mmCIF file of C-alpha atoms in Angstrom:
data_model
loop_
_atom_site.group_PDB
_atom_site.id
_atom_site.type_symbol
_atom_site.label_atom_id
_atom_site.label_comp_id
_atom_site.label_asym_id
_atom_site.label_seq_id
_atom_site.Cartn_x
_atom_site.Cartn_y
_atom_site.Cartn_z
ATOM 1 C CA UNK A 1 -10.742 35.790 22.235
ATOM 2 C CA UNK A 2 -12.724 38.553 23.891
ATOM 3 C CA UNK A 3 -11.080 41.871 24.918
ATOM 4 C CA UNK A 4 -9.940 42.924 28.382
ATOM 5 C CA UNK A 5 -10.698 46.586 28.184
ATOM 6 C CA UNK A 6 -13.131 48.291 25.831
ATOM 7 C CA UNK A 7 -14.018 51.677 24.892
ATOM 8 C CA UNK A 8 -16.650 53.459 27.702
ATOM 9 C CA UNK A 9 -15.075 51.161 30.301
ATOM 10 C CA UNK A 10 -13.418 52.906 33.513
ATOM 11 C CA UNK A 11 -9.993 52.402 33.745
ATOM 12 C CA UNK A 12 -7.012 53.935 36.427
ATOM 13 C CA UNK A 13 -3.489 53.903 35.214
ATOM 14 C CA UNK A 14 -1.015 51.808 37.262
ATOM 15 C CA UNK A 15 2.230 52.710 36.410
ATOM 16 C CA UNK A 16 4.167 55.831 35.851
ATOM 17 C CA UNK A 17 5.058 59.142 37.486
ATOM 18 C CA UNK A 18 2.963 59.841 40.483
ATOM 19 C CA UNK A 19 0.464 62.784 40.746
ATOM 20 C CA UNK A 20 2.810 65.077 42.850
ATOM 21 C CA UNK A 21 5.615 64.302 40.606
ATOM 22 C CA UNK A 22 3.102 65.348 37.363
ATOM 23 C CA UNK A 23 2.235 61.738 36.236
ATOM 24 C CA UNK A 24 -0.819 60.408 35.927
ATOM 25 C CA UNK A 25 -0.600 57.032 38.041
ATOM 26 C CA UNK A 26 -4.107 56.820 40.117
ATOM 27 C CA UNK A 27 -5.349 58.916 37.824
ATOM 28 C CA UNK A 28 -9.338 57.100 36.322
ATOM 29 C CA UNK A 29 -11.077 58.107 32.863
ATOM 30 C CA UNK A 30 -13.574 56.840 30.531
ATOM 31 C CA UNK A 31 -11.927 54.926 27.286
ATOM 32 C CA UNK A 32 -12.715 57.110 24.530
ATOM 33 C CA UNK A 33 -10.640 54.326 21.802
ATOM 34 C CA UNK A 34 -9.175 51.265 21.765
ATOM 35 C CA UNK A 35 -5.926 51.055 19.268
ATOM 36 C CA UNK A 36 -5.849 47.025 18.648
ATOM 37 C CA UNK A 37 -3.074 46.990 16.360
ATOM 38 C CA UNK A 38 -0.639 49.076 19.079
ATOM 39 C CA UNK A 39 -2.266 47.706 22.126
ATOM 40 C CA UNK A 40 -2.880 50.880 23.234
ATOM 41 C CA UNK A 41 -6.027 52.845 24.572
ATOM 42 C CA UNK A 42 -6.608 56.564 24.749
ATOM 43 C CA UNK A 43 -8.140 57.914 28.248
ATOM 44 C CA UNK A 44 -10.516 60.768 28.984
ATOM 45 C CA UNK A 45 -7.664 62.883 30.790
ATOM 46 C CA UNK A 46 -4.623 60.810 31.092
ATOM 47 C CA UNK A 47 -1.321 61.779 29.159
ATOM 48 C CA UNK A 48 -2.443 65.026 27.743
ATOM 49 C CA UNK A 49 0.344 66.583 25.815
ATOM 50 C CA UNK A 50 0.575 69.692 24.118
ATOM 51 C CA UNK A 51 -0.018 69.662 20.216
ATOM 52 C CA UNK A 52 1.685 72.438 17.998
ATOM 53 C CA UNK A 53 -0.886 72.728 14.634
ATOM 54 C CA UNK A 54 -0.196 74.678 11.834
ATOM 55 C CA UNK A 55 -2.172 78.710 11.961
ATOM 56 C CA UNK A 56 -4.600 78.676 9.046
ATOM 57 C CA UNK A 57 -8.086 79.919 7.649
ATOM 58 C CA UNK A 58 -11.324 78.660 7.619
ATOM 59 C CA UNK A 59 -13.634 79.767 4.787
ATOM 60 C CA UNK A 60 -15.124 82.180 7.007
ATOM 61 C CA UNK A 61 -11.863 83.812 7.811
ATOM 62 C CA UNK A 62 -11.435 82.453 11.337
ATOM 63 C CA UNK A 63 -7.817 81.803 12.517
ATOM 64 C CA UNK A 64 -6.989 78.112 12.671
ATOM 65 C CA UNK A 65 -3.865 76.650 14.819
ATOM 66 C CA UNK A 66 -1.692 77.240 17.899
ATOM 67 C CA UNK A 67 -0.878 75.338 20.736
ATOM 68 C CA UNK A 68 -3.858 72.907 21.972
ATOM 69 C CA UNK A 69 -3.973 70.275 24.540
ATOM 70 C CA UNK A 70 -4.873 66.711 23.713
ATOM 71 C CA UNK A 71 -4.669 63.040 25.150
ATOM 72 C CA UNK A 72 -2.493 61.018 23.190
ATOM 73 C CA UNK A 73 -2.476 57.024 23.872
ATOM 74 C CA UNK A 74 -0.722 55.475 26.819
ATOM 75 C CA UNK A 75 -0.441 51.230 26.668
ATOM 76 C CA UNK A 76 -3.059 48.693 27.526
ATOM 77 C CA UNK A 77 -0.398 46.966 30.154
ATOM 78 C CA UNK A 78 -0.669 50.278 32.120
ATOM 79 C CA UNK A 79 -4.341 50.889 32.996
ATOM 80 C CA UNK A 80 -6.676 48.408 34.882
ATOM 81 C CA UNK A 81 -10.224 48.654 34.771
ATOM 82 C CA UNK A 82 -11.810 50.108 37.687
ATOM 83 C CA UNK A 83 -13.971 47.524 40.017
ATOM 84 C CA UNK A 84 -17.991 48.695 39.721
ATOM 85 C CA UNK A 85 -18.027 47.931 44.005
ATOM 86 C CA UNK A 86 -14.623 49.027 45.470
ATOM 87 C CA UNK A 87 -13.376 52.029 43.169
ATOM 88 C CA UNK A 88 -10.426 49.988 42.829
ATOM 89 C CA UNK A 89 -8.315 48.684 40.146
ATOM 90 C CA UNK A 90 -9.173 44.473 39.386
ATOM 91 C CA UNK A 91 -8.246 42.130 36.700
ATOM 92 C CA UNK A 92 -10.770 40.876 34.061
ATOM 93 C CA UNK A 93 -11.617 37.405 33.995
ATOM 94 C CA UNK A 94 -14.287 35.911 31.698
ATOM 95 C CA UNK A 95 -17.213 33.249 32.222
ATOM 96 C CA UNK A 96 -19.924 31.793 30.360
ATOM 97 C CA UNK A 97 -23.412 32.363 31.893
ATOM 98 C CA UNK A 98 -26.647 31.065 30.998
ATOM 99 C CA UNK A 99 -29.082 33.588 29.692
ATOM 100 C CA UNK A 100 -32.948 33.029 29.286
ATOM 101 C CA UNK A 101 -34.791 34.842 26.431
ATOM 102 C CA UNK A 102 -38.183 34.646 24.916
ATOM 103 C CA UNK A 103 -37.899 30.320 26.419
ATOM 104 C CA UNK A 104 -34.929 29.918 24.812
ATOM 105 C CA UNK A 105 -31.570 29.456 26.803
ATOM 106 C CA UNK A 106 -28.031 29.757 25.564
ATOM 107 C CA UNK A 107 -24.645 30.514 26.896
ATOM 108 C CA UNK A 108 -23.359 34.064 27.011
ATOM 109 C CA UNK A 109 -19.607 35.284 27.590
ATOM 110 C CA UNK A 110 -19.330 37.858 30.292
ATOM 111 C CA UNK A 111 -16.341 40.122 31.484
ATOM 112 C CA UNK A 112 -16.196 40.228 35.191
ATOM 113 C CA UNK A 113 -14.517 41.638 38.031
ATOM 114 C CA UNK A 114 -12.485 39.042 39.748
ATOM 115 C CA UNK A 115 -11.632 41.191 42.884
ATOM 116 C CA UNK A 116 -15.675 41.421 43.801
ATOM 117 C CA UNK A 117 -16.962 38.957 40.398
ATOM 118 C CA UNK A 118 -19.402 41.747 39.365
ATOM 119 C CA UNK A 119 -20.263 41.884 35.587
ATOM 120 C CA UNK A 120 -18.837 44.493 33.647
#
């Protein structure tokens, strides 16, 4: 079984607060990682939060620590990938084509879009 989103794909979140409110829905971003054991994906700019770290030193002497801003993971069920034509959100679908290389054919599954059916 193939996945439906992978990392480096461009997904917009569906669900949640909206932008005027301070959520993130409509929001698009690159997949940095996909978390397959939590079903969940972390997003170039989606659900940043606010991370307290421990102050510290580096061997040079440099302060470590404070308050830094990082995405943390939001769930797979709440982004859709982003449709290559229309901008817009689509489901994945999958389909075997036949690809032709160095005289030798064999089948090859794709991820497409299945609002336009453009390859991912």
């Amino acid at each position: 079984m193939g996945a439906n989103i992978k990392k480096g794909d461009l997904v917009q979140v569906i669900t949640g607060a909206k932008q005027d409110r301070g959520g993130d829905r409509g929001k698009q971003g690159k997949v940095l990682k996909v978390f397959t054991a939590t079903e969940r994906v972390l997003v170039e700019g989606i659900n940043r939060v606010t991370k307290h770290t421990k102050a510290g030193q580096t061997e040079r002497g440099t302060k470590t620590g404070g308050i830094e801003v990082v995405e943390a993971p939001i769930h797979v069920s709440n982004v859709a990938i982003v449709d290559p034509e229309s901008k817009k959100p689509t489901r994945v679908g999958f389909r075997e084509e036949i690809v032709e290389k160095n005289g030798v054919k064999k089948t090859v599954r794709v991820r497409y879009a299945k609002a336009s059916g453009k390859a991912l």
